[in-house]
């Protein structure tokens, strides 16, 4: 029998003792430590799928990014101290439209994390989305406040609602945050300036990150980008040379190869990229994912399903706010 139909059934949001899980679970960026949630109804598991779906609901008690610059505060709630002192702390920043954010945009962070662990001496202590402001004027941009909110929902999608689950809340179960500073600027902000802002907040305002023995260590900031973004660096008048030297020399870049883009070839051909190649990490996609925000917007406008392309919470947000319904001129896309 469906237990939710029983007269004494209490919805999980009112009774935190009823959802099953295993404990303990540890906190390290990107590690899989989700409490075990049963997905189907059985004797062991008296609660059906409906309860588990709430895992995509946003948790309570998290301060959201401001919608006006005056209220802005840099989010640092998921930045972790350095665990391995032989490593250099690293924060990854993805700049882009995120209109809307998709599972691809979540995956590129995980791909970067695997690559960094495997082949570098960095330890990732946090990751950020920095959505562009409305002044970017790219076709298909939803209002910045919506794009920021959707990124927040996407980051929080795997975290647990305190009222739902009988566990100690592990605030580090996710490592991705959103920074609204760029989106709140009154004009378009170049990526070099956005990275300076992260450097300022993390290394100047906070003095870097703590190590186990209480010292502070300067944090390296790197830009995370897809192969298409890197190729745009070769187009005339899109990036200033001075900015490229600043981004690639001072910070560095993690480039996720994209179907159809030859990142290695480009790196070899581009003088500034080649000069800073030691500060550029190329990430191979072992499982190709080419979810496109443009196509997602088209699907929505055509009334097609976008299920499994983006988190449910983001889909619900788009529906509720009636986003991406107005016409947009889209060139033919594969
Ligand atoms: N298929 C992909 N593979 C690797 N990186 C990607 C892919 N799609 C987007 N990215 C990267 O994600 C970041 C954010 O992308 P952004 O939202 O600006 O553009 P987009 O995903 O191409 O969306 P749109 O379709 O609206 O142009 C960029 O660095 C972009 O290169
Ligand atoms: N000169 C620059 O700083 C510069 C140029 C082109 C794109 N970008 C950034 O790249 C990101 C993605 O841009 P597109 O969505 O146009 O590919 C955005 O965050 C944008 O601000 C920066």
Coordinates of C-alpha atoms and ligand atoms in Angstrom, one line a residue:
X1 CA 0.0 0.0 0.0
X2 CA 1.2 3.5 -0.7
X3 CA 2.2 4.7 2.8
X4 CA 1.4 8.3 1.9
X5 CA -2.2 7.3 1.9
X6 CA -2.2 6.0 5.5
X7 CA -4.2 8.1 7.9
X8 CA -1.2 8.7 10.2
X9 CA 1.2 9.6 7.4
X10 CA 3.2 12.7 8.1
X11 CA 4.9 14.4 5.1
X12 CA 8.7 14.3 5.5
X13 CA 8.9 18.0 5.7
X14 CA 7.1 17.8 9.0
X15 CA 8.7 14.7 10.4
X16 CA 12.5 14.7 10.1
X17 CA 12.9 11.2 11.5
X18 CA 11.2 9.3 8.6
X19 CA 13.6 9.6 5.7
X20 CA 16.3 6.9 5.8
X21 CA 19.9 7.5 5.2
X22 CA 23.3 6.1 6.0
X23 CA 25.8 8.0 8.0
X24 CA 28.4 9.4 8.5
X25 CA 29.3 11.2 5.4
X26 CA 32.4 13.2 4.9
X27 CA 33.0 16.6 3.4
X28 CA 35.4 17.0 0.6
X29 CA 34.8 19.0 -2.5
X30 CA 33.2 16.8 -5.2
X31 CA 33.3 13.5 -3.2
X32 CA 30.2 11.4 -3.3
X33 CA 28.9 11.2 0.2
X34 CA 25.2 11.5 -0.3
X35 CA 23.1 10.0 2.4
X36 CA 21.5 6.9 1.1
X37 CA 17.9 7.6 0.1
X38 CA 15.6 4.8 -0.9
X39 CA 14.0 5.4 -4.2
X40 CA 11.2 2.9 -4.2
X41 CA 8.7 1.6 -1.8
X42 CA 9.4 -1.7 0.0
X43 CA 9.3 -3.2 3.6
X44 CA 12.7 -1.6 4.3
X45 CA 11.7 1.6 2.7
X46 CA 8.2 2.6 3.5
X47 CA 8.5 5.9 1.7
X48 CA 8.1 6.1 -2.1
X49 CA 9.9 8.1 -4.7
X50 CA 7.9 11.2 -3.8
X51 CA 10.0 11.8 -0.7
X52 CA 13.3 11.4 -2.5
X53 CA 12.3 13.9 -5.2
X54 CA 12.6 16.6 -2.5
X55 CA 16.3 16.2 -2.6
X56 CA 16.2 18.7 -5.4
X57 CA 14.4 21.3 -3.3
X58 CA 16.5 24.1 -1.9
X59 CA 17.6 23.8 1.6
X60 CA 16.6 26.4 4.2
X61 CA 18.9 28.8 6.0
X62 CA 21.2 29.7 3.1
X63 CA 21.8 33.3 2.4
X64 CA 21.0 34.1 -1.2
X65 CA 22.9 36.4 -3.4
X66 CA 21.7 40.0 -3.4
X67 CA 19.6 41.4 -6.3
X68 CA 21.1 45.0 -5.8
X69 CA 24.7 46.0 -5.5
X70 CA 24.1 47.8 -2.2
X71 CA 23.2 44.5 -0.5
X72 CA 25.9 42.4 -2.2
X73 CA 28.1 40.1 0.0
X74 CA 30.6 37.7 -1.3
X75 CA 29.5 34.1 -0.7
X76 CA 32.2 32.1 1.1
X77 CA 30.1 29.5 3.0
X78 CA 31.4 26.6 1.1
X79 CA 35.1 27.6 0.9
X80 CA 37.0 24.9 2.7
X81 CA 40.4 25.2 4.5
X82 CA 43.4 23.5 2.9
X83 CA 43.5 19.9 3.9
X84 CA 46.8 18.7 2.3
X85 CA 49.5 21.3 3.2
X86 CA 51.8 20.1 0.4
X87 CA 49.3 21.4 -2.1
X88 CA 48.4 24.8 -3.3
X89 CA 44.8 25.9 -2.7
X90 CA 42.7 26.6 -5.8
X91 CA 39.4 28.3 -6.4
X92 CA 37.8 27.7 -9.8
X93 CA 35.6 30.5 -11.4
X94 CA 33.3 29.9 -14.4
X95 CA 32.3 33.0 -16.2
X96 CA 29.4 32.9 -18.7
X97 CA 25.8 33.6 -19.5
X98 CA 24.2 30.5 -17.9
X99 CA 20.9 31.3 -19.6
X100 CA 19.9 28.8 -18.2
X101 CA 22.5 26.8 -16.3
X102 CA 22.5 23.1 -17.4
X103 CA 23.9 19.8 -16.2
X104 CA 26.8 20.5 -18.6
X105 CA 27.7 23.6 -16.6
X106 CA 27.7 21.5 -13.5
X107 CA 29.7 18.7 -15.1
X108 CA 32.5 21.0 -16.3
X109 CA 33.4 21.6 -12.6
X110 CA 33.5 17.9 -11.8
X111 CA 35.7 17.2 -14.9
X112 CA 38.0 20.0 -13.8
X113 CA 38.1 18.6 -10.2
X114 CA 39.1 15.1 -11.4
X115 CA 41.8 16.5 -13.7
X116 CA 43.2 18.7 -11.0
X117 CA 43.4 15.8 -8.5
X118 CA 45.0 13.5 -11.0
X119 CA 47.5 15.7 -12.6
X120 CA 48.3 18.9 -10.7
X121 CA 49.5 19.9 -7.2
X122 CA 46.4 22.0 -6.4
X123 CA 43.7 21.3 -3.9
X124 CA 40.3 22.7 -4.9
X125 CA 38.8 24.6 -2.0
X126 CA 35.7 26.0 -3.8
X127 CA 34.1 26.8 -7.2
X128 CA 32.0 29.7 -8.4
X129 CA 29.7 30.7 -11.2
X130 CA 29.9 34.3 -12.2
X131 CA 27.0 35.1 -14.5
X132 CA 27.4 38.1 -16.8
X133 CA 25.3 41.2 -16.3
X134 CA 22.3 42.2 -18.4
X135 CA 24.6 44.6 -20.2
X136 CA 26.3 41.7 -22.1
X137 CA 23.3 41.9 -24.5
X138 CA 23.8 38.4 -25.8
X139 CA 20.6 37.0 -27.4
X140 CA 18.6 34.8 -25.1
X141 CA 19.9 36.3 -21.8
X142 CA 17.3 36.1 -19.1
X143 CA 17.5 38.8 -16.5
X144 CA 20.6 38.5 -14.4
X145 CA 18.7 38.1 -11.2
X146 CA 17.0 35.0 -12.7
X147 CA 20.2 33.6 -14.0
X148 CA 21.9 34.0 -10.7
X149 CA 19.0 32.4 -8.9
X150 CA 19.0 29.4 -11.3
X151 CA 22.7 28.9 -10.7
X152 CA 22.1 29.0 -7.0
X153 CA 19.4 26.3 -7.4
X154 CA 21.7 24.2 -9.5
X155 CA 24.5 24.4 -6.9
X156 CA 22.1 23.5 -4.1
X157 CA 20.4 20.7 -6.0
X158 CA 22.2 17.9 -4.2
X159 CA 22.1 19.3 -0.7
X160 CA 19.8 18.3 2.0
X161 CA 16.9 20.1 3.6
X162 CA 17.3 20.2 7.3
X163 CA 13.7 19.7 7.9
X164 CA 13.7 16.6 5.7
X165 CA 16.4 14.4 6.9
X166 CA 17.5 13.3 10.3
X167 CA 21.2 14.1 9.9
X168 CA 23.8 16.6 10.9
X169 CA 23.7 19.0 8.1
X170 CA 26.9 18.9 6.1
X171 CA 27.3 22.3 4.6
X172 CA 30.2 21.1 2.5
X173 CA 28.2 18.5 0.6
X174 CA 28.4 20.7 -2.4
X175 CA 31.4 22.9 -3.3
X176 CA 29.9 25.2 -5.9
X177 CA 28.7 28.8 -5.1
X178 CA 27.4 31.7 -7.1
X179 CA 28.8 35.2 -7.0
X180 CA 26.4 38.0 -8.2
X181 CA 29.0 40.8 -8.2
X182 CA 29.6 40.7 -12.0
X183 CA 25.8 40.4 -12.7
X184 CA 25.1 43.4 -10.6
X185 CA 27.5 45.8 -12.3
X186 CA 26.0 48.7 -14.2
X187 CA 28.1 47.9 -17.3
X188 CA 29.7 44.9 -18.9
X189 CA 32.7 43.7 -16.9
X190 CA 35.7 42.1 -18.6
X191 CA 36.7 38.6 -17.4
X192 CA 40.1 39.9 -16.3
X193 CA 38.4 42.4 -13.9
X194 CA 36.0 39.6 -12.7
X195 CA 39.0 37.5 -11.7
X196 CA 40.6 40.4 -10.0
X197 CA 37.4 40.7 -8.0
X198 CA 37.7 37.1 -6.8
X199 CA 41.3 37.6 -6.0
X200 CA 40.5 40.7 -4.0
X201 CA 37.6 39.0 -2.0
X202 CA 39.6 35.8 -1.3
X203 CA 43.2 36.9 -0.9
X204 CA 42.9 40.5 0.2
X205 CA 39.7 40.7 2.2
X206 CA 40.0 37.1 3.7
X207 CA 43.7 36.8 3.6
X208 CA 43.6 33.6 1.6
X209 CA 42.6 30.2 3.1
X210 CA 43.4 28.6 6.4
X211 CA 45.6 25.6 6.7
X212 CA 45.3 22.9 9.4
X213 CA 47.8 24.6 11.7
X214 CA 45.9 27.9 11.4
X215 CA 48.2 29.7 9.0
X216 CA 46.8 31.5 6.0
X217 CA 47.8 30.5 2.5
X218 CA 47.3 32.6 -0.7
X219 CA 44.7 31.0 -3.0
X220 CA 45.2 30.5 -6.7
X221 CA 42.3 31.6 -8.8
X222 CA 41.7 29.9 -12.2
X223 CA 39.2 30.5 -15.0
X224 CA 37.2 27.5 -16.1
X225 CA 36.0 27.7 -19.7
X226 CA 34.9 25.6 -22.6
X227 CA 37.0 25.2 -25.8
X228 CA 34.7 27.7 -27.6
X229 CA 35.6 30.4 -25.2
X230 CA 39.3 29.9 -25.7
X231 CA 38.9 29.9 -29.4
X232 CA 37.1 33.3 -29.1
X233 CA 40.5 34.5 -27.8
X234 CA 41.8 34.3 -31.3
X235 CA 39.0 36.4 -32.8
X236 CA 39.8 40.1 -33.5
X237 CA 38.6 42.7 -31.0
X238 CA 37.0 40.2 -28.5
X239 CA 39.8 40.1 -25.9
X240 CA 42.5 42.7 -25.3
X241 CA 46.1 41.2 -25.4
X242 CA 46.7 42.9 -22.1
X243 CA 43.7 41.1 -20.6
X244 CA 44.9 37.7 -22.0
X245 CA 48.3 38.1 -20.4
X246 CA 46.6 39.1 -17.1
X247 CA 44.2 36.2 -17.2
X248 CA 46.6 33.5 -18.4
X249 CA 49.7 34.8 -16.6
X250 CA 48.4 35.9 -13.2
X251 CA 45.5 33.4 -12.9
X252 CA 45.5 30.6 -15.4
X253 CA 42.8 28.7 -17.2
X254 CA 41.2 25.3 -17.1
X255 CA 39.8 24.5 -20.6
X256 CA 37.3 21.8 -21.1
X257 CA 37.5 20.6 -24.7
X258 CA 34.2 21.0 -26.5
X259 CA 33.0 18.8 -29.4
X260 CA 34.2 20.5 -32.6
X261 CA 37.0 22.6 -30.9
X262 CA 40.6 21.6 -31.3
X263 CA 42.0 23.1 -28.0
X264 CA 45.5 21.7 -28.4
X265 CA 45.8 23.0 -32.0
X266 CA 44.6 26.4 -30.9
X267 CA 47.0 26.5 -28.0
X268 CA 49.9 25.8 -30.3
X269 CA 48.8 28.4 -32.8
X270 CA 48.0 31.3 -30.4
X271 CA 51.1 33.2 -29.3
X272 CA 49.7 34.5 -25.9
X273 CA 48.2 31.1 -25.0
X274 CA 51.3 29.3 -26.0
X275 CA 53.5 31.7 -23.9
X276 CA 51.4 30.9 -20.8
X277 CA 50.8 27.2 -21.7
X278 CA 52.2 26.1 -18.3
X279 CA 49.3 27.9 -16.7
X280 CA 46.7 26.3 -19.0
X281 CA 45.2 22.9 -18.2
X282 CA 43.3 21.2 -21.0
X283 CA 40.6 18.9 -19.8
X284 CA 39.5 16.0 -21.9
X285 CA 35.8 15.1 -21.9
X286 CA 35.8 11.4 -21.2
X287 CA 32.1 11.3 -21.7
X288 CA 31.0 13.9 -24.2
X289 CA 28.4 16.3 -23.0
X290 CA 27.2 19.0 -25.3
X291 CA 24.1 20.3 -23.7
X292 CA 23.5 23.7 -25.1
X293 CA 21.7 26.5 -23.3
X294 CA 20.6 27.8 -26.7
X295 CA 18.9 24.5 -27.6
X296 CA 17.4 24.4 -24.1
X297 CA 15.8 27.8 -24.7
X298 CA 14.5 26.6 -28.1
X299 CA 13.0 23.5 -26.6
X300 CA 11.2 25.5 -24.0
X301 CA 9.8 27.9 -26.6
X302 CA 8.7 25.0 -28.7
X303 CA 7.0 23.3 -25.7
X304 CA 9.4 20.4 -25.8
X305 CA 10.8 18.5 -22.8
X306 CA 14.0 19.7 -21.1
X307 CA 13.8 17.0 -18.5
X308 CA 17.3 15.5 -17.6
X309 CA 19.1 18.4 -19.3
X310 CA 19.0 20.6 -16.2
X311 CA 18.1 20.2 -12.6
X312 CA 14.4 19.9 -11.7
X313 CA 14.6 22.9 -9.5
X314 CA 15.9 25.0 -12.4
X315 CA 13.1 23.7 -14.7
X316 CA 10.5 24.6 -12.0
X317 CA 12.0 28.0 -11.7
X318 CA 11.8 28.6 -15.5
X319 CA 8.2 27.4 -15.6
X320 CA 7.2 29.5 -12.6
X321 CA 8.8 32.7 -14.0
X322 CA 7.7 32.0 -17.6
X323 CA 11.3 32.3 -18.9
X324 CA 12.4 31.8 -22.5
X325 CA 9.0 32.0 -24.1
X326 CA 9.6 35.1 -26.2
X327 CA 11.0 34.7 -29.7
X328 CA 14.8 34.7 -30.1
X329 CA 16.6 34.7 -33.4
X330 CA 18.8 31.6 -33.4
X331 CA 21.2 30.7 -36.2
X332 CA 21.0 27.0 -37.3
X333 CA 22.8 25.0 -34.6
X334 CA 23.8 21.3 -34.9
Ligands
LIG1 N1 29.5 21.7 -24.6 C1 30.4 22.4 -23.8 N2 31.6 21.8 -23.5 C2 32.5 22.5 -22.8 N3 32.2 23.7 -22.3 C3 31.1 24.3 -22.5 C4 30.1 23.7 -23.3 N4 29.0 24.5 -23.4 C5 29.3 25.6 -22.7 N5 30.6 25.5 -22.2 C6 31.3 26.5 -21.4 O1 30.4 26.9 -20.3 C7 30.8 28.3 -20.0 C8 29.5 29.1 -19.9 O2 28.9 29.1 -21.1 P1 27.8 30.1 -21.6 O3 26.6 30.0 -20.7 O4 28.3 31.5 -21.7 O5 27.5 29.7 -23.1 P2 26.8 28.4 -23.6 O6 26.7 27.3 -22.6 O7 27.5 28.1 -24.9 O8 25.3 29.0 -23.8 P3 24.6 29.6 -25.1 O9 24.1 28.4 -25.8 O10 23.6 30.5 -24.5 O11 25.7 30.3 -25.9 C9 31.7 28.8 -21.1 O12 33.0 28.7 -20.6 C10 31.5 27.8 -22.2 O13 32.6 27.6 -23.0
LIG2 N1 37.2 40.5 -23.2 C1 36.7 39.7 -22.3 O1 36.9 39.8 -21.1 C2 35.7 38.7 -22.8 C3 35.5 38.5 -24.2 C4 34.6 37.5 -24.6 C5 33.9 36.8 -23.6 N2 34.1 37.0 -22.3 C6 33.4 36.2 -21.3 O2 33.3 34.9 -21.6 C7 32.0 34.4 -21.1 C8 31.2 33.6 -22.1 O3 31.0 34.4 -23.2 P1 30.1 33.9 -24.4 O4 28.8 33.4 -23.8 O5 29.9 35.1 -25.3 O6 30.8 32.7 -25.0 C9 31.3 35.6 -20.5 O7 31.5 35.5 -19.1 C10 32.0 36.8 -21.1 O8 32.1 37.9 -20.2 C11 35.0 37.9 -21.9

